[in-house]
Structures are given as structure tokens and as C-alpha cells.
GROMACS .gro file of C-alpha atoms in nm:
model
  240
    1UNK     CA    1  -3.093 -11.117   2.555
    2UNK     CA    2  -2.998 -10.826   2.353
    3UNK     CA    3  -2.663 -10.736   2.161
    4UNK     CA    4  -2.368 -10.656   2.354
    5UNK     CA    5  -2.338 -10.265   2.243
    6UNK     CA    6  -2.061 -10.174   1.975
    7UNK     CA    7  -1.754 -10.043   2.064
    8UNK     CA    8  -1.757  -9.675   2.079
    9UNK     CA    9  -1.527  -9.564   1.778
   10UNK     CA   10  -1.131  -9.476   1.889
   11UNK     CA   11  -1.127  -9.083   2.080
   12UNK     CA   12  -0.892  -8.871   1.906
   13UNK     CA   13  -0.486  -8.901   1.962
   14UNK     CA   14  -0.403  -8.785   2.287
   15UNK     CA   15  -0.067  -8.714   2.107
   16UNK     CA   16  -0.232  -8.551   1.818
   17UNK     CA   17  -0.448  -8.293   2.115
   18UNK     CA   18  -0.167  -8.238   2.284
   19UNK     CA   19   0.108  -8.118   1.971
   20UNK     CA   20  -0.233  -7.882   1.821
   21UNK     CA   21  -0.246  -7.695   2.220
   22UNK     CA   22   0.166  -7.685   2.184
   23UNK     CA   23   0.153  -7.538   1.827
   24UNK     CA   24  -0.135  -7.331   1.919
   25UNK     CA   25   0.006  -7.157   2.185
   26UNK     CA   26   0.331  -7.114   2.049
   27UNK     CA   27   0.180  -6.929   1.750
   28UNK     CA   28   0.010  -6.731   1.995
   29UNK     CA   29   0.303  -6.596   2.133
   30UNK     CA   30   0.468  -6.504   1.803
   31UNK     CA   31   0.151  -6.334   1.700
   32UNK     CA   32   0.117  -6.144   2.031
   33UNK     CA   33   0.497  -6.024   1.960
   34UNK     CA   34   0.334  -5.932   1.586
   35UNK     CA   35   0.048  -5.724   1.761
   36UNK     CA   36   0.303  -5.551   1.992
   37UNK     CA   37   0.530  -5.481   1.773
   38UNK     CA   38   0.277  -5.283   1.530
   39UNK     CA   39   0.099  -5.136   1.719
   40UNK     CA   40   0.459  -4.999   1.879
   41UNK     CA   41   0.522  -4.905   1.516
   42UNK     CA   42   0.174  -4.683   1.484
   43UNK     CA   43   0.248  -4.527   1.836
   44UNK     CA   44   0.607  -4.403   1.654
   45UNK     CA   45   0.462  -4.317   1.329
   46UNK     CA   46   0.204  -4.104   1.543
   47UNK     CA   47   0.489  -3.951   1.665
   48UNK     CA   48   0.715  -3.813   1.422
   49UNK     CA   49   0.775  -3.421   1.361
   50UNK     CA   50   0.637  -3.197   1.046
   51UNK     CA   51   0.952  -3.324   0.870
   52UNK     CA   52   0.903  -3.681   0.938
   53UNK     CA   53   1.127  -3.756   1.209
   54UNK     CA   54   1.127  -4.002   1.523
   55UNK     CA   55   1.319  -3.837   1.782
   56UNK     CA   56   1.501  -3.829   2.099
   57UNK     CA   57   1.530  -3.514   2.345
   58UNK     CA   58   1.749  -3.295   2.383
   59UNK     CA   59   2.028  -3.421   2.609
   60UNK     CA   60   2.349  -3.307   2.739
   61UNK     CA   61   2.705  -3.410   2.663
   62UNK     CA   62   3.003  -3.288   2.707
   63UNK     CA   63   3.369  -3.312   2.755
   64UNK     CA   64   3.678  -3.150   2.861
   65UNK     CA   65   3.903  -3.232   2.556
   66UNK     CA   66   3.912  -3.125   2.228
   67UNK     CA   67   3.648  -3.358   2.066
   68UNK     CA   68   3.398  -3.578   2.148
   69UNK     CA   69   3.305  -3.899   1.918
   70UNK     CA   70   3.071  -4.214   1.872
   71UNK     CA   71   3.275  -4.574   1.903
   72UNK     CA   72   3.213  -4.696   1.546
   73UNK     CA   73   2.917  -4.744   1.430
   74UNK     CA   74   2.852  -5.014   1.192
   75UNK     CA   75   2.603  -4.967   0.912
   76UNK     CA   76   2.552  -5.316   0.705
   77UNK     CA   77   2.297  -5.283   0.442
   78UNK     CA   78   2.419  -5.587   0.310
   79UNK     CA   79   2.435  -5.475  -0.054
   80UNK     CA   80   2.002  -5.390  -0.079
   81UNK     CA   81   2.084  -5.034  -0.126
   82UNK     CA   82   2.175  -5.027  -0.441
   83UNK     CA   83   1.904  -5.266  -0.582
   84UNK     CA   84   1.630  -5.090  -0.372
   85UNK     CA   85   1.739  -4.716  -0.347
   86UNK     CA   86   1.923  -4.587  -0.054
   87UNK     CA   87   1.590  -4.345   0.036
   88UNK     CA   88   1.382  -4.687   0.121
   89UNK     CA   89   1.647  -4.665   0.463
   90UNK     CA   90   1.577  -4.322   0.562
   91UNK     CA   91   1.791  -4.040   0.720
   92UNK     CA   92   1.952  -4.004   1.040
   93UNK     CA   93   1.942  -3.623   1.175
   94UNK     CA   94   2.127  -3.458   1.488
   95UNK     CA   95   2.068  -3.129   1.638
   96UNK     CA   96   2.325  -3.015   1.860
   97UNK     CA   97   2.340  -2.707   2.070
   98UNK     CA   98   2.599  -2.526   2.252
   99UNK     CA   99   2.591  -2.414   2.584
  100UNK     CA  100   2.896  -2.286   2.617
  101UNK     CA  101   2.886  -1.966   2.386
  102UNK     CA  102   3.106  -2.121   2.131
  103UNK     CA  103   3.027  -2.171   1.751
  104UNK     CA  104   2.971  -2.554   1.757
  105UNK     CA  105   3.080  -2.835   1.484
  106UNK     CA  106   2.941  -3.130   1.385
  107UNK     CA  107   3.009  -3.430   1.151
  108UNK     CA  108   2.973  -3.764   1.010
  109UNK     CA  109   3.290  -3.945   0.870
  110UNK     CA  110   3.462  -4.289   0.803
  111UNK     CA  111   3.550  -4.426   1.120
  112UNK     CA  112   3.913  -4.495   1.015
  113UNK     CA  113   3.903  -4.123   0.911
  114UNK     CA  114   3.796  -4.003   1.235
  115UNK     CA  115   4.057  -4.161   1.396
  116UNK     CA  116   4.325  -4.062   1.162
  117UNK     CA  117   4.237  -3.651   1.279
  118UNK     CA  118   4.218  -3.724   1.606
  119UNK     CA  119   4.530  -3.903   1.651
  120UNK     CA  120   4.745  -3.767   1.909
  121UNK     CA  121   4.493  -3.539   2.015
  122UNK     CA  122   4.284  -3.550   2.317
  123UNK     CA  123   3.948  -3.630   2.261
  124UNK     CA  124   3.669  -3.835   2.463
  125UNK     CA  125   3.490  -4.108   2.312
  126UNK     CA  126   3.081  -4.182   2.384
  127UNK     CA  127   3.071  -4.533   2.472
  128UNK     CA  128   2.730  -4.588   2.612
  129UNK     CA  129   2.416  -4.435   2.668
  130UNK     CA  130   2.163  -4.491   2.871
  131UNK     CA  131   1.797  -4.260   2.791
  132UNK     CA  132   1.595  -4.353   3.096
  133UNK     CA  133   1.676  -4.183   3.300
  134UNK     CA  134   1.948  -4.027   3.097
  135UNK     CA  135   2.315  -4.093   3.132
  136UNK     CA  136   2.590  -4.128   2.941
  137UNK     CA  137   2.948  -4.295   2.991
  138UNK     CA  138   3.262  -4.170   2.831
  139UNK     CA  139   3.661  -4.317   2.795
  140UNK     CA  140   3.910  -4.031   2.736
  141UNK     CA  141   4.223  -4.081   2.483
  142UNK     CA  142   4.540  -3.854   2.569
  143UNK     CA  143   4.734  -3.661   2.336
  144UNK     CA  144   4.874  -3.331   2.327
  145UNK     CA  145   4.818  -3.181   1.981
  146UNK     CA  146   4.602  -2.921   1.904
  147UNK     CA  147   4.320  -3.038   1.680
  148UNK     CA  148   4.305  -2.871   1.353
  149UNK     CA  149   3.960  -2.660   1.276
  150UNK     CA  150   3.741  -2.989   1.155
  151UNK     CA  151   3.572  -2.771   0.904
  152UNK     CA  152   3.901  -2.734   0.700
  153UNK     CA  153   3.941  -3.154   0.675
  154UNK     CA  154   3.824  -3.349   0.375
  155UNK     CA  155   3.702  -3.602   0.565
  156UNK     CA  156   3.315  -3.587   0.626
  157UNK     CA  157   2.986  -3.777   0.472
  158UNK     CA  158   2.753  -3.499   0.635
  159UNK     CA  159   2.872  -3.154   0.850
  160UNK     CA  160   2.760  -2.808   0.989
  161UNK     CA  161   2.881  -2.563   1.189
  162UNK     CA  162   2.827  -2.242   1.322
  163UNK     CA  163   2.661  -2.036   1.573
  164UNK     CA  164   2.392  -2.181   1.796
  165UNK     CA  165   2.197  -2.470   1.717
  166UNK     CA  166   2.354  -2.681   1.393
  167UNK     CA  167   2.139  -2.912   1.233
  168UNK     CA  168   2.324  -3.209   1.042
  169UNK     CA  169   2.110  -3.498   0.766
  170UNK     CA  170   2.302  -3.806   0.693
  171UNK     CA  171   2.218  -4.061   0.415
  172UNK     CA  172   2.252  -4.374   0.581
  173UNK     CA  173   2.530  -4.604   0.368
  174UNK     CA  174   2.680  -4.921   0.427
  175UNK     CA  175   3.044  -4.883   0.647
  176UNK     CA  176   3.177  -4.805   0.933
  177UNK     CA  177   3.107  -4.444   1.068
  178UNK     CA  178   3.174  -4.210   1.352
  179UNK     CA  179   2.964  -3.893   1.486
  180UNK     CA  180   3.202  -3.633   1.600
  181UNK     CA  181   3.090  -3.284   1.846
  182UNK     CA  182   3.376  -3.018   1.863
  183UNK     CA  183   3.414  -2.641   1.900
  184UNK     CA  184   3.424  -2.504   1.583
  185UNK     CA  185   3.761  -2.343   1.629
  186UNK     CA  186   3.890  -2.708   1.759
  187UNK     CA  187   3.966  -2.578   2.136
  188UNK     CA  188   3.909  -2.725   2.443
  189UNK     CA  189   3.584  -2.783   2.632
  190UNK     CA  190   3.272  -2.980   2.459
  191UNK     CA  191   2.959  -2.890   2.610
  192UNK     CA  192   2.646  -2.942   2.427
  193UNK     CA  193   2.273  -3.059   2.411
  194UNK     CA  194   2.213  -3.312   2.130
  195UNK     CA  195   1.870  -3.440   2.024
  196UNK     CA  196   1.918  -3.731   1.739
  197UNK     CA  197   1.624  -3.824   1.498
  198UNK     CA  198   1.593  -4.016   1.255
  199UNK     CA  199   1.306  -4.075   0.957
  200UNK     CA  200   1.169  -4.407   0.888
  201UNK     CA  201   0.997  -4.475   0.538
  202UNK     CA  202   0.710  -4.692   0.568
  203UNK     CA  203   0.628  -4.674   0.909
  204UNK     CA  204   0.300  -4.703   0.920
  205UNK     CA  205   0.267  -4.944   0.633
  206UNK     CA  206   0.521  -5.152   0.838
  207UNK     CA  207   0.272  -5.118   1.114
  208UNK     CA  208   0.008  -5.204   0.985
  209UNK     CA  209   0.133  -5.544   0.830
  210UNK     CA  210   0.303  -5.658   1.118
  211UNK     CA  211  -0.091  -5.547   1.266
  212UNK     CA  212  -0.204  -5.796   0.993
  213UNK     CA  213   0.047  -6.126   1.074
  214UNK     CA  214  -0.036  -6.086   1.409
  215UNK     CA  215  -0.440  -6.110   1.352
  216UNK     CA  216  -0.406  -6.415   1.104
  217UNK     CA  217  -0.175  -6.619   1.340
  218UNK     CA  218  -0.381  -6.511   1.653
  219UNK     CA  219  -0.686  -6.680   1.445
  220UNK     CA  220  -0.465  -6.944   1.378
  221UNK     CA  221  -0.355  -7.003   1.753
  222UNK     CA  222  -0.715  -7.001   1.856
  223UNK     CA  223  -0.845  -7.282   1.614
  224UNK     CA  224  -0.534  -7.517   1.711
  225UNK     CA  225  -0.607  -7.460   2.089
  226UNK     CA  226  -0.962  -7.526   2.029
  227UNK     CA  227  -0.910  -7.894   1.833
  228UNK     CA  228  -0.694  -7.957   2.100
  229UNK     CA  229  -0.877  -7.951   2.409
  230UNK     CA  230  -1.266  -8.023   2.272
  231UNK     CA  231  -1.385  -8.306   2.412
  232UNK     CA  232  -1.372  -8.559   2.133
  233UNK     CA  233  -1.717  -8.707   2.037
  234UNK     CA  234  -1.800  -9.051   2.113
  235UNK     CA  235  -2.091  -9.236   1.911
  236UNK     CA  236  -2.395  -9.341   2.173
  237UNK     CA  237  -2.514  -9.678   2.031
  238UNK     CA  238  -2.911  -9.733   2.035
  239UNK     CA  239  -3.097  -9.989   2.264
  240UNK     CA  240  -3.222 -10.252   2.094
   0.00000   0.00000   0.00000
């Protein structure tokens, strides 16, 4: 009578399958958001202007008082600026257009400054926007004071002003700012088409390495799901 045949040698974990297709397709998923993200970023980097800008279109705004501002806007660079150069975070540019025949200001300034001209004048504030489709909402604060010219006040990081289309470049820096759109002459009646921009160093090199994490973990994903649901080899023994 021959042998009784050997016991076949213990299958693989169940447990151990079953965390490598859980790990596997988790890292899929971040590497897909990897993959997305750059090639997002090489879509944008394709299309930036002959300066080097990302930008929005033209789009209207306007208002019936005096001004028309940003709620703050807080910039927190967390202190990297001035280890790494503030040109590594790039520039933030507004065009702004009148369409109301008036000479046109615009301006960049400490929030608390902002608020500090304004005071007691009636201006509208810019508290959401919305780009598809476009639309923006506003929230009007009262106040019966004529606004002095903004041109004359000490206040602003970046400005321009004139006649027809006024182009403004900001440095971005670490605080708490505030965009402002008036008539140059600080009268009543803001109506104006703004397109904002902005230019983002290494773009494409961003891109590209966010490209590169996503391939590696995507490789990565693919050999956990596979050690986790092969069939797991079992040893034949031979007749005897």
C-alpha cells in the first residue's frame, strides 16, 4: 500500500492577500490623484501668455458706490520667503478696464489699511465669485463721505491708474491684503471688466514630478494587487 501523500505546504495568509489588495488599491488612488494633478499642471503651463501668466477672462464688476474691494485676503508664506526668495512664489497681475468712460484706479494694500480709507465711505465689498458660468456676489457698507482720490494715499503695495485699461503686478508677501477698483477721481459708479493672472514658477517642472510620483506608485499599486489575488502555489506530491 503506498504512502499516504504529504501535506501540501500552508497557502499564503488570507490576511496577508487581503491587506497587499487594500494597500494596493489605496496607492492606486493616490497615484491616480498624482497623474491628474500633473498632467492638470502641463495643461496650465501650456497655457500661460508670452509673459508667463495663467489667466482668467475678462469679467465684469461693478458697483454703485464709491469703491469696490476684495474681503481680506490672507497670504501665509509661513516664513519660506525669505530663506527661498520671494520670486520662487510668483506674481499676481490684474487688468482692469473701464466701461464707463472714466479714468480707472487700481490697488493692492494692507487690509487694515484699506479699511482705514474707506471708513465712512460707501463702498461694496466682493465676497464671492463664482467663474462658471460667471457671477459674482457683493455686500454694500454705507457711509456718506466722499472718498479721497486713492492715488494721493500712502497706502498701497502695488497701483495704477489712468485712462483705459490699467495693468497692476503684485509681489506676493506674507499678510493680510485687499484688492481695491475705484474711479480715479474717487466718484460714484464702479463699472469695470477685470481679468486676474497670475505667474507660476516651476510649472512644468511641478508637472512633471507630480507626472513622476504618480507612475512609481501606480507600479507600486499594480505589484501589491497582483501578490494579492495570485492564486498561491500548492506543491503536487509524486506517486509512488
Amino acid at each position: 500500500m503506498s504512502d499516504s501523500p504529504s501535506p501540501a505546504p500552508p497557502a499564503r495568509s488570507s490576511g496577508g492577500r487581503i491587506a497587499a489588495v487594500i494597500a494596493g488599491s489605496l496607492l492606486a488612488l493616490v497615484s491616480l490623484g498624482f497623474l491628474a494633478a500633473g498632467g492638470a499642471g502641463l495643461w496650465a503651463n501650456g497655457e500661460k501668455d508670452d509673459d508667463g501668466y495663467i489667466s482668467t477672462r475678462t469679467e465684469p464688476f461693478h458697483a454703485s458706490t464709491a469703491a469696490m474691494r476684495t474681503d481680506n485676503l490672507d497670504v501665509d508664506l509661513g516664513g519660506t520667503a525669505a530663506v527661498l526668495g520671494r520670486d520662487l512664489y510668483g506674481n499676481v497681475r490684474l487688468r482692469v478696464t473701464p466701461h464707463n468712460g472714466k479714468d480707472v484706479f487700481v490697488g493692492i494694500a494692507r487690509t487694515r489699511d484699506v479699511t482705514r480709507y474707506l471708513r465712512a465711505t460707501a463702498h461694496t465689498r466682493v465676497t464671492d465669485v463664482d467663474y462658471h458660468p460667471f457671477h459674482a456676489d457683493y455686500a454694500t457698507t454705507g457711509g456718506a463721505r466722499r472718498a479721497a482720490a486713492p492715488a494721493t494715499q500712502r497706502i498701497w503695495a502695488a497701483q495704477a491708474h489712468g485712462r483705459g485699461v490699467q495693468t497692476v503686478t503684485w509681489d506676493v508677501a506674507d499678510g493680510d491684503w485687499s484688492v481695491v477698483v475705484m474711479n480715479a477721481d474717487g466718484s460714484r459708479g464702479v463699472d469695470v471688466g477685470v481679468r486676474a493672472g497670475a505667474n507660476v514658477p516651476f510649472l512644468n517642472e511641478v508637472a512633471w514630478g507630480a507626472l513622476g510620483i504618480g507612475a512609481v506608485l501606480l507600479l507600486a499599486s499594480v505589484a501589491l494587487l497582483y501578490a494579492g489575488t495570485r492564486t498561491a502555489a500548492r506543491l503536487v506530491p509524486a506517486a509512488t
